[in-house]
Tab-separated table of C-alpha atoms in Angstrom:
chain	number	residue	atom	x	y	z
K	231	UNK	CA	31.993	-3.126	-28.252
K	232	UNK	CA	34.359	-4.560	-25.703
K	233	UNK	CA	34.818	-1.016	-24.378
K	234	UNK	CA	31.038	-0.683	-24.011
K	235	UNK	CA	30.813	-3.950	-22.107
K	236	UNK	CA	33.705	-2.921	-19.885
K	237	UNK	CA	31.947	0.376	-19.179
K	238	UNK	CA	28.854	-1.576	-18.129
K	239	UNK	CA	30.982	-3.613	-15.750
K	240	UNK	CA	32.563	-0.501	-14.263
K	241	UNK	CA	29.136	1.060	-13.769
K	242	UNK	CA	28.121	-2.068	-11.843
K	243	UNK	CA	31.073	-1.709	-9.493
K	244	UNK	CA	30.477	2.011	-9.003
K	245	UNK	CA	26.784	1.473	-8.318
K	246	UNK	CA	27.460	-0.686	-5.276
K	247	UNK	CA	29.182	2.150	-3.484
K	248	UNK	CA	26.958	4.110	-1.077
K	249	UNK	CA	26.393	7.799	-1.655
K	250	UNK	CA	29.095	8.870	0.780
K	251	UNK	CA	29.266	12.360	-0.681
K	252	UNK	CA	25.810	13.293	0.610
K	253	UNK	CA	25.673	15.865	3.391
K	254	UNK	CA	25.168	14.788	6.989
K	255	UNK	CA	22.779	16.992	8.981
K	256	UNK	CA	23.925	17.613	12.542
K	257	UNK	CA	21.301	18.408	15.171
K	258	UNK	CA	21.746	17.869	18.885
K	259	UNK	CA	18.163	16.812	19.611
K	260	UNK	CA	17.931	14.470	16.621
K	261	UNK	CA	21.206	12.759	17.446
K	262	UNK	CA	20.134	12.346	21.088
K	263	UNK	CA	16.848	10.843	19.873
K	264	UNK	CA	18.655	8.380	17.596
K	265	UNK	CA	20.958	7.344	20.438
K	266	UNK	CA	18.066	6.747	22.838
K	267	UNK	CA	15.844	4.688	20.521
K	268	UNK	CA	18.731	2.667	19.086
K	269	UNK	CA	20.645	1.809	22.274
K	270	UNK	CA	18.576	-1.280	23.243
K	271	UNK	CA	18.693	-2.536	19.624
K	272	UNK	CA	22.455	-2.027	19.444
K	273	UNK	CA	22.871	-4.024	22.634
K	274	UNK	CA	20.575	-6.684	21.193
K	275	UNK	CA	22.944	-6.883	18.233
K	276	UNK	CA	25.866	-7.543	20.580
K	277	UNK	CA	27.490	-4.173	19.856
K	278	UNK	CA	28.512	-1.333	22.177
K	279	UNK	CA	26.344	1.795	21.852
K	280	UNK	CA	29.407	4.029	22.252
K	281	UNK	CA	30.855	2.562	19.041
K	282	UNK	CA	27.743	2.902	16.859
K	283	UNK	CA	26.572	6.109	15.201
K	284	UNK	CA	23.172	6.830	13.677
K	285	UNK	CA	23.469	9.856	11.396
K	286	UNK	CA	20.918	11.874	9.445
K	287	UNK	CA	21.562	12.497	5.743
K	288	UNK	CA	20.090	15.502	3.965
K	289	UNK	CA	18.492	13.485	1.191
K	290	UNK	CA	14.757	13.415	0.561
K	291	UNK	CA	14.718	9.885	-0.874
K	292	UNK	CA	13.333	7.100	1.330
K	293	UNK	CA	16.503	5.237	2.171
K	294	UNK	CA	18.929	4.123	4.851
K	295	UNK	CA	22.336	2.518	4.392
K	296	UNK	CA	25.667	1.559	5.902
K	297	UNK	CA	29.052	2.299	4.385
K	298	UNK	CA	31.356	0.104	6.422
K	299	UNK	CA	32.232	0.401	10.087
K	300	UNK	CA	29.485	0.830	12.666
K	301	UNK	CA	27.658	3.833	11.236
K	302	UNK	CA	24.052	3.817	10.030
K	303	UNK	CA	22.898	6.629	7.735
K	304	UNK	CA	19.206	7.530	7.637
K	305	UNK	CA	17.866	9.823	4.936
K	306	UNK	CA	15.657	12.763	5.827
K	307	UNK	CA	13.090	11.386	3.371
K	308	UNK	CA	12.747	8.251	5.469
K	309	UNK	CA	12.000	10.285	8.598
K	310	UNK	CA	9.389	12.255	6.649
K	311	UNK	CA	7.712	9.049	5.455
K	312	UNK	CA	7.698	7.267	8.836
K	313	UNK	CA	4.766	7.741	11.201
K	314	UNK	CA	6.298	6.366	14.393
K	315	UNK	CA	9.604	5.990	16.161
K	316	UNK	CA	8.945	2.256	16.087
K	317	UNK	CA	9.109	2.293	12.281
K	318	UNK	CA	12.499	4.010	12.437
K	319	UNK	CA	13.646	1.406	14.957
K	320	UNK	CA	12.724	-1.329	12.465
K	321	UNK	CA	14.938	0.347	9.851
K	322	UNK	CA	17.802	0.771	12.318
K	323	UNK	CA	17.565	-2.902	13.314
K	324	UNK	CA	17.737	-3.945	9.655
K	325	UNK	CA	20.779	-1.747	8.991
K	326	UNK	CA	22.509	-3.107	12.092
K	327	UNK	CA	22.017	-6.526	10.505
K	328	UNK	CA	24.188	-5.257	7.638
K	329	UNK	CA	26.730	-3.864	10.118
K	330	UNK	CA	27.064	-7.090	12.122
K	331	UNK	CA	27.156	-9.132	8.901
K	332	UNK	CA	29.926	-6.942	7.497
K	333	UNK	CA	27.913	-6.651	4.295
K	334	UNK	CA	29.430	-3.350	3.187
K	335	UNK	CA	32.881	-4.932	3.369
K	336	UNK	CA	31.769	-8.189	1.747
K	337	UNK	CA	30.010	-6.559	-1.186
K	338	UNK	CA	33.264	-7.086	-3.057
K	339	UNK	CA	32.701	-10.855	-2.872
K	340	UNK	CA	29.546	-10.544	-4.922
K	341	UNK	CA	31.142	-8.020	-7.243
K	342	UNK	CA	34.221	-10.197	-7.825
K	343	UNK	CA	32.031	-13.146	-8.849
K	344	UNK	CA	30.115	-10.897	-11.237
K	345	UNK	CA	33.378	-9.453	-12.521
K	346	UNK	CA	34.732	-12.934	-13.248
K	347	UNK	CA	31.651	-13.799	-15.277
K	348	UNK	CA	31.792	-10.472	-17.106
K	349	UNK	CA	35.478	-10.661	-17.999
K	350	UNK	CA	35.052	-14.255	-19.121
K	351	UNK	CA	32.226	-13.210	-21.434
K	352	UNK	CA	34.351	-10.350	-22.801
K	353	UNK	CA	37.183	-12.722	-23.667
K	354	UNK	CA	34.891	-15.297	-25.290
K	355	UNK	CA	33.075	-12.572	-27.169
K	356	UNK	CA	36.346	-11.070	-28.397
K	357	UNK	CA	37.552	-14.469	-29.643
K	358	UNK	CA	34.275	-15.012	-31.504
K	359	UNK	CA	34.550	-11.556	-33.052
K	360	UNK	CA	38.137	-12.181	-34.191
K	361	UNK	CA	36.992	-15.449	-35.729
K	362	UNK	CA	34.529	-13.483	-37.875
K	363	UNK	CA	31.376	-14.181	-35.886
K	364	UNK	CA	30.661	-10.587	-34.866
K	365	UNK	CA	27.000	-11.093	-34.008
K	366	UNK	CA	27.802	-14.183	-31.970
K	367	UNK	CA	30.562	-12.298	-30.175
K	368	UNK	CA	28.209	-9.468	-29.245
K	369	UNK	CA	25.615	-11.986	-28.059
K	370	UNK	CA	28.176	-13.677	-25.799
K	371	UNK	CA	29.246	-10.334	-24.341
K	372	UNK	CA	25.697	-9.167	-23.636
K	373	UNK	CA	24.695	-12.531	-22.160
K	374	UNK	CA	27.738	-12.362	-19.931
K	375	UNK	CA	26.778	-8.878	-18.705
K	376	UNK	CA	23.261	-10.082	-17.873
K	377	UNK	CA	24.640	-13.117	-16.058
K	378	UNK	CA	27.065	-10.931	-14.106
K	379	UNK	CA	24.330	-8.511	-13.078
K	380	UNK	CA	22.016	-11.386	-12.133
K	381	UNK	CA	24.700	-13.000	-9.996
K	382	UNK	CA	25.437	-9.756	-8.208
K	383	UNK	CA	21.762	-8.945	-7.571
K	384	UNK	CA	21.175	-12.442	-6.204
K	385	UNK	CA	24.060	-11.864	-3.798
K	386	UNK	CA	22.593	-8.567	-2.545
K	387	UNK	CA	19.133	-10.124	-2.112
K	388	UNK	CA	20.640	-12.759	0.165
K	389	UNK	CA	22.300	-10.000	2.205
K	390	UNK	CA	18.986	-8.176	2.523
K	391	UNK	CA	17.199	-11.309	3.735
K	392	UNK	CA	19.933	-11.935	6.307
K	393	UNK	CA	19.643	-8.324	7.505
K	394	UNK	CA	15.846	-8.671	7.789
K	395	UNK	CA	16.208	-11.800	9.905
K	396	UNK	CA	18.999	-10.332	12.048
K	397	UNK	CA	17.057	-7.114	12.618
K	398	UNK	CA	14.074	-9.108	13.850
K	399	UNK	CA	16.341	-10.909	16.294
K	400	UNK	CA	17.789	-7.635	17.636
K	401	UNK	CA	14.350	-6.103	18.150
K	402	UNK	CA	13.209	-9.223	19.983
K	403	UNK	CA	16.209	-9.142	22.318
K	404	UNK	CA	15.503	-5.463	22.977
K	405	UNK	CA	11.863	-6.225	23.805
K	406	UNK	CA	10.685	-3.908	21.008
K	407	UNK	CA	7.722	-4.776	18.794
K	408	UNK	CA	8.300	-5.505	15.118
K	409	UNK	CA	5.010	-3.855	14.146
K	410	UNK	CA	6.847	-0.735	13.031
K	411	UNK	CA	9.108	-2.784	10.790
K	412	UNK	CA	6.090	-4.389	9.089
K	413	UNK	CA	4.333	-1.028	8.779
K	414	UNK	CA	7.312	0.553	7.083
K	415	UNK	CA	7.712	-2.289	4.606
K	416	UNK	CA	4.034	-1.832	3.747
K	417	UNK	CA	4.763	1.828	3.036
K	418	UNK	CA	7.581	0.811	0.706
K	419	UNK	CA	5.291	-1.667	-1.047
K	420	UNK	CA	2.619	1.017	-1.534
K	421	UNK	CA	5.253	3.386	-2.896
K	422	UNK	CA	6.397	0.739	-5.392
K	423	UNK	CA	2.787	0.240	-6.492
K	424	UNK	CA	2.395	3.982	-7.033
K	425	UNK	CA	5.463	4.287	-9.256
K	426	UNK	CA	4.702	1.088	-11.162
K	427	UNK	CA	7.442	-1.226	-9.898
K	428	UNK	CA	6.523	-4.811	-10.925
K	429	UNK	CA	5.612	-7.061	-7.997
K	430	UNK	CA	5.524	-10.469	-9.722
K	431	UNK	CA	8.005	-13.201	-8.818
K	432	UNK	CA	9.819	-12.960	-12.164
K	433	UNK	CA	10.697	-9.324	-11.536
K	434	UNK	CA	12.586	-10.216	-8.360
K	435	UNK	CA	15.539	-11.468	-10.379
K	436	UNK	CA	16.328	-7.938	-11.564
K	437	UNK	CA	16.035	-6.382	-8.090
K	438	UNK	CA	18.754	-5.758	-5.503
K	439	UNK	CA	16.176	-6.395	-2.721
K	440	UNK	CA	13.570	-9.146	-2.340
K	441	UNK	CA	9.981	-8.272	-3.237
K	442	UNK	CA	8.442	-6.145	-0.477
K	443	UNK	CA	5.433	-8.457	-0.254
K	444	UNK	CA	7.670	-11.463	0.305
K	445	UNK	CA	9.661	-9.591	2.929
K	446	UNK	CA	6.487	-8.593	4.760
K	447	UNK	CA	5.242	-12.180	4.880
K	448	UNK	CA	8.666	-13.479	5.940
K	449	UNK	CA	8.889	-10.971	8.792
K	450	UNK	CA	5.268	-11.379	9.914
K	451	UNK	CA	5.901	-15.088	10.417
K	452	UNK	CA	8.769	-14.156	12.740
K	453	UNK	CA	7.359	-11.123	14.542
K	454	UNK	CA	3.864	-12.392	15.308
K	455	UNK	CA	5.342	-15.296	17.288
K	456	UNK	CA	7.647	-13.006	19.239
K	457	UNK	CA	6.652	-12.055	22.834
K	458	UNK	CA	7.517	-8.428	22.033
K	459	UNK	CA	4.882	-8.248	19.256
K	460	UNK	CA	2.223	-6.941	21.672
K	461	UNK	CA	4.576	-4.570	23.485
K	462	UNK	CA	3.044	-1.071	23.418
K	463	UNK	CA	4.930	1.825	21.872
K	464	UNK	CA	7.159	3.882	24.166
K	465	UNK	CA	5.212	7.168	24.623
K	466	UNK	CA	8.338	9.286	25.172
K	467	UNK	CA	10.033	7.984	22.045
K	468	UNK	CA	6.888	8.628	20.028
K	469	UNK	CA	6.562	12.197	21.342
K	470	UNK	CA	10.224	12.873	20.667
K	471	UNK	CA	9.890	11.475	17.145
K	472	UNK	CA	7.066	13.866	16.307
K	473	UNK	CA	9.263	16.774	17.441
K	474	UNK	CA	12.236	15.618	15.391
K	475	UNK	CA	10.061	15.001	12.350
K	476	UNK	CA	8.427	18.439	12.626
K	477	UNK	CA	11.646	20.389	12.999
K	478	UNK	CA	13.161	18.472	10.092
K	479	UNK	CA	10.238	19.405	7.855
K	480	UNK	CA	10.478	23.018	8.976
K	481	UNK	CA	14.158	23.014	8.088
K	482	UNK	CA	13.988	21.184	4.746
K	483	UNK	CA	10.536	21.770	3.231
K	484	UNK	CA	9.296	24.925	1.558
K	485	UNK	CA	7.708	27.270	4.128
K	486	UNK	CA	4.297	27.042	2.457
K	487	UNK	CA	4.387	23.242	2.748
K	488	UNK	CA	5.181	23.493	6.447
K	489	UNK	CA	2.353	25.990	6.986
K	490	UNK	CA	-0.001	23.553	5.229
K	491	UNK	CA	1.052	20.568	7.353
K	492	UNK	CA	1.258	22.553	10.605
K	493	UNK	CA	-1.376	25.339	10.374
K	494	UNK	CA	-1.692	28.118	12.968
K	495	UNK	CA	-4.668	26.297	14.475
K	496	UNK	CA	-2.292	23.535	15.592
K	497	UNK	CA	-0.804	24.629	18.913
K	498	UNK	CA	1.104	21.424	19.638
K	499	UNK	CA	4.819	21.380	20.381
K	500	UNK	CA	5.719	19.795	17.013
K	501	UNK	CA	3.682	22.459	15.193
K	502	UNK	CA	5.426	25.325	17.008
K	503	UNK	CA	8.744	23.673	16.186
K	504	UNK	CA	7.957	23.298	12.491
K	505	UNK	CA	6.581	26.828	12.110
K	506	UNK	CA	9.535	28.368	13.961
K	507	UNK	CA	11.936	26.888	11.420
K	508	UNK	CA	9.640	27.769	8.515
K	509	UNK	CA	9.227	31.414	9.580
K	510	UNK	CA	12.952	31.726	10.252
K	511	UNK	CA	13.827	30.320	6.839
K	512	UNK	CA	11.278	32.607	5.169
K	513	UNK	CA	12.925	35.658	6.846
K	514	UNK	CA	10.141	36.443	9.310
K	515	UNK	CA	12.294	36.607	12.476
K	516	UNK	CA	9.634	38.074	14.765
K	517	UNK	CA	7.186	35.290	13.939
K	518	UNK	CA	9.941	32.710	14.416
K	519	UNK	CA	10.844	34.219	17.785
K	520	UNK	CA	7.185	34.116	18.842
K	521	UNK	CA	6.955	30.404	18.061
K	522	UNK	CA	10.191	29.728	19.970
K	523	UNK	CA	9.017	31.712	23.007
K	524	UNK	CA	5.784	29.703	23.049
K	525	UNK	CA	7.847	26.523	23.144
K	526	UNK	CA	9.868	27.835	26.089
K	527	UNK	CA	6.664	28.844	27.892
K	528	UNK	CA	5.413	25.263	27.527
K	529	UNK	CA	8.586	23.868	29.135
K	530	UNK	CA	11.132	26.378	30.471
K	531	UNK	CA	13.652	23.629	31.241
K	532	UNK	CA	13.840	22.105	27.759
K	533	UNK	CA	17.362	22.866	26.447
K	534	UNK	CA	16.415	22.349	22.803
K	535	UNK	CA	13.768	25.092	22.975
K	536	UNK	CA	16.401	27.503	24.271
K	537	UNK	CA	18.803	26.331	21.575
K	538	UNK	CA	16.228	27.115	18.880
K	539	UNK	CA	15.464	30.536	20.343
K	540	UNK	CA	19.160	31.365	20.604
K	541	UNK	CA	19.793	30.206	17.036
K	542	UNK	CA	16.985	32.385	15.687
K	543	UNK	CA	18.308	35.430	17.556
K	544	UNK	CA	21.893	34.791	16.462
K	545	UNK	CA	21.032	34.308	12.803
K	546	UNK	CA	18.762	37.359	12.901
K	547	UNK	CA	21.728	39.568	13.790
K	548	UNK	CA	21.207	39.622	17.585
K	549	UNK	CA	24.206	37.648	18.939
K	550	UNK	CA	24.275	39.429	22.309
K	551	UNK	CA	20.620	38.563	22.930
K	552	UNK	CA	21.301	34.956	21.891
K	553	UNK	CA	23.858	34.399	24.668
K	554	UNK	CA	21.310	33.945	27.464
K	555	UNK	CA	19.195	31.219	25.825
K	556	UNK	CA	22.253	29.472	24.400
K	557	UNK	CA	23.969	29.373	27.794
K	558	UNK	CA	20.794	27.796	29.226
K	559	UNK	CA	20.755	25.310	26.344
K	560	UNK	CA	24.373	24.293	26.941
K	561	UNK	CA	23.834	23.900	30.699
K	562	UNK	CA	20.583	21.980	30.248
K	563	UNK	CA	22.008	19.593	27.643
K	564	UNK	CA	25.054	18.502	29.663
K	565	UNK	CA	27.330	20.718	27.554
K	566	UNK	CA	26.252	19.192	24.245
K	567	UNK	CA	29.125	19.981	21.856
K	568	UNK	CA	26.907	21.019	18.945
K	569	UNK	CA	25.036	23.523	21.115
K	570	UNK	CA	28.318	24.643	22.699
K	571	UNK	CA	29.715	25.368	19.235
K	572	UNK	CA	26.660	27.538	18.545
K	573	UNK	CA	27.254	29.427	21.796
K	574	UNK	CA	30.908	29.887	20.822
K	575	UNK	CA	29.788	31.318	17.499
K	576	UNK	CA	27.459	33.761	19.242
K	577	UNK	CA	30.226	34.878	21.612
K	578	UNK	CA	32.536	35.553	18.675
K	579	UNK	CA	29.767	37.278	16.706
K	580	UNK	CA	29.244	39.872	19.479
K	581	UNK	CA	32.653	41.295	18.458
K	582	UNK	CA	33.245	42.009	22.142
K	583	UNK	CA	36.791	41.054	23.119
K	584	UNK	CA	35.578	40.431	26.660
K	585	UNK	CA	33.775	37.348	25.331
K	586	UNK	CA	36.827	35.775	23.689
K	587	UNK	CA	38.035	33.913	26.803
K	588	UNK	CA	34.622	32.284	27.315
K	589	UNK	CA	34.397	31.528	23.596
K	590	UNK	CA	37.774	29.774	23.677
K	591	UNK	CA	36.779	27.645	26.681
K	592	UNK	CA	33.412	26.721	25.171
K	593	UNK	CA	34.807	25.869	21.742
K	594	UNK	CA	37.784	23.878	23.081
K	595	UNK	CA	35.361	21.814	25.151
K	596	UNK	CA	33.156	21.329	22.074
K	597	UNK	CA	35.949	20.003	19.827
K	598	UNK	CA	37.256	17.706	22.562
K	599	UNK	CA	33.827	16.101	22.961
K	600	UNK	CA	33.011	16.077	19.251
K	601	UNK	CA	35.980	16.154	16.910
K	602	UNK	CA	33.814	15.973	13.762
K	603	UNK	CA	32.514	19.521	13.674
K	604	UNK	CA	34.460	21.694	11.189
K	605	UNK	CA	32.311	24.697	12.098
K	606	UNK	CA	33.521	24.546	15.718
K	607	UNK	CA	37.145	24.364	14.556
K	608	UNK	CA	36.561	27.366	12.294
K	609	UNK	CA	35.162	29.419	15.170
K	610	UNK	CA	38.024	28.380	17.435
K	611	UNK	CA	40.463	29.494	14.727
K	612	UNK	CA	38.723	32.892	14.645
K	613	UNK	CA	39.131	33.187	18.424
K	614	UNK	CA	42.853	32.377	18.235
K	615	UNK	CA	43.284	34.844	15.364
K	616	UNK	CA	41.596	37.628	17.306
K	617	UNK	CA	43.762	36.884	20.334
K	618	UNK	CA	46.921	37.077	18.226
K	619	UNK	CA	47.770	33.358	18.450
K	620	UNK	CA	48.440	32.797	14.745
K	621	UNK	CA	50.044	29.366	15.218
K	622	UNK	CA	47.007	27.867	16.943
K	623	UNK	CA	44.713	29.637	14.514
K	624	UNK	CA	46.573	27.812	11.737
K	625	UNK	CA	46.305	24.527	13.663
K	626	UNK	CA	42.529	24.950	14.035
K	627	UNK	CA	42.292	25.688	10.312
K	628	UNK	CA	44.291	22.545	9.543
K	629	UNK	CA	41.876	20.453	11.620
K	630	UNK	CA	38.957	21.955	9.709
K	631	UNK	CA	40.678	21.406	6.349
K	632	UNK	CA	41.087	17.682	7.026
K	633	UNK	CA	37.381	17.331	7.851
K	634	UNK	CA	36.247	19.215	4.758
K	635	UNK	CA	38.444	17.181	2.397
K	636	UNK	CA	41.088	19.839	1.649
K	637	UNK	CA	44.430	18.108	2.281
K	638	UNK	CA	46.359	20.760	0.320
K	639	UNK	CA	45.125	23.485	2.679
K	640	UNK	CA	45.660	21.222	5.700
K	641	UNK	CA	49.289	20.753	4.640
K	642	UNK	CA	49.822	24.501	4.300
K	643	UNK	CA	48.160	25.336	7.630
K	644	UNK	CA	49.913	22.538	9.528
K	645	UNK	CA	53.296	23.801	8.283
K	646	UNK	CA	52.405	27.304	9.468
K	647	UNK	CA	51.344	25.921	12.865
K	648	UNK	CA	54.536	23.872	13.302
K	649	UNK	CA	56.676	26.909	12.464
K	650	UNK	CA	55.000	28.936	15.206
K	651	UNK	CA	54.678	26.332	17.974
K	652	UNK	CA	57.373	25.090	20.384
K	653	UNK	CA	58.856	21.830	19.112
K	654	UNK	CA	57.383	18.547	20.422
K	655	UNK	CA	54.610	20.165	22.458
K	656	UNK	CA	51.190	18.444	22.142
K	657	UNK	CA	49.943	21.069	19.663
K	658	UNK	CA	53.143	20.813	17.578
K	659	UNK	CA	52.833	17.012	17.486
K	660	UNK	CA	49.182	17.297	16.426
K	661	UNK	CA	50.189	19.661	13.618
K	662	UNK	CA	52.802	17.108	12.544
K	663	UNK	CA	50.175	14.328	12.549
K	664	UNK	CA	47.892	16.439	10.361
K	665	UNK	CA	50.791	17.119	7.993
K	666	UNK	CA	51.491	13.393	7.598
K	667	UNK	CA	47.804	12.597	7.044
K	668	UNK	CA	47.477	15.380	4.471
K	669	UNK	CA	50.605	14.213	2.617
K	670	UNK	CA	49.246	10.653	2.482
K	671	UNK	CA	45.891	11.865	1.149
K	672	UNK	CA	47.566	13.985	-1.535
K	673	UNK	CA	49.729	11.031	-2.581
K	674	UNK	CA	46.637	8.816	-2.835
K	675	UNK	CA	44.950	11.474	-4.962
K	676	UNK	CA	47.929	11.505	-7.325
K	677	UNK	CA	47.829	7.708	-7.686
K	678	UNK	CA	44.119	7.781	-8.489
K	679	UNK	CA	44.672	10.389	-11.208
K	680	UNK	CA	47.405	8.329	-12.952
């Protein structure tokens, strides 16, 4: 029984960890949108926008979270549920409250208190069991587990209330209305009603978050007094949000769902976006190309329309045709590294050696500006391989291996790179750094397995 109680305690500790293993979706337009709508809120929080990241997670649940540092993760399901950019801003403000409060780092404080209660109950329960009072011992253990869980949940509810209050402050300083924040909490409350989550005061004690109704009332009392409450929505942000939301649905939803939500009769930009992704995913390249060309006709200078058109052509087996639109997309987006990596891929995919020099330049620029793109490192490694530079091909592979969580491969590739590069040159030193990092990760893995 003590083992069962200990397992319950361990499950409590594991449950407080965010789902870090979930996939992050990278999209140039979406990331630019997140940066633009969050910058004034980040400044309102007293942080530097250059140090804060807002990332999209490929999870359909309605959630957002932080995992330490200054990164906010927003699930795709939350974007699908939101109706306005202002609602997303309310979520971002709340999560920044967690960031500034260091809540992800301090979660151990609440867990350690709960752990102390739980271990104490285990010891008392074991003593009672040894004394012959088995039922009493089990009762002590189970009561201790409930007390531990209650203590921990109370701690997280306090953190959530602090984040709500802090988020309201950041929105106010940014001059952004809190209406979206209220609207989104109402959506969460309606969702809880639909799935039968109890809303009475007694049920709050078994929740990690305060009751949605209580949060709404708490925030309304703050927001309605704020001068920014009547501030109208930013029309550009709202237009951009509808584009991002549409392309995300086209990418993630079943094609028939996208066709239902964005029928052919809808000739808006978001509808063309959504259908282009849906047709492309359903293997109707000509229809996808038609939608993309209609987007370009509506605004020939929009780099993201050219990016989409180039991507469709590339992934439909037409890399040479994709070069023109992708070059326009790179130029129009101030050399966005994600789009540049796509152009590099297209240049490599033409299998024309004349394109290798341009591909190397484009991909090197992409990894310098965004060192978190394993796909770009892979393509750069292919370029080096085709040009006969095996040492730098190995170095590019080692960079990619570190990002994809393969320290054993990173160690092997970094050794190969160091053996082929002149000693103490910048590339040799980078290969050495990767080797040291990979060795440390492998040693940590061994310790965890013991």
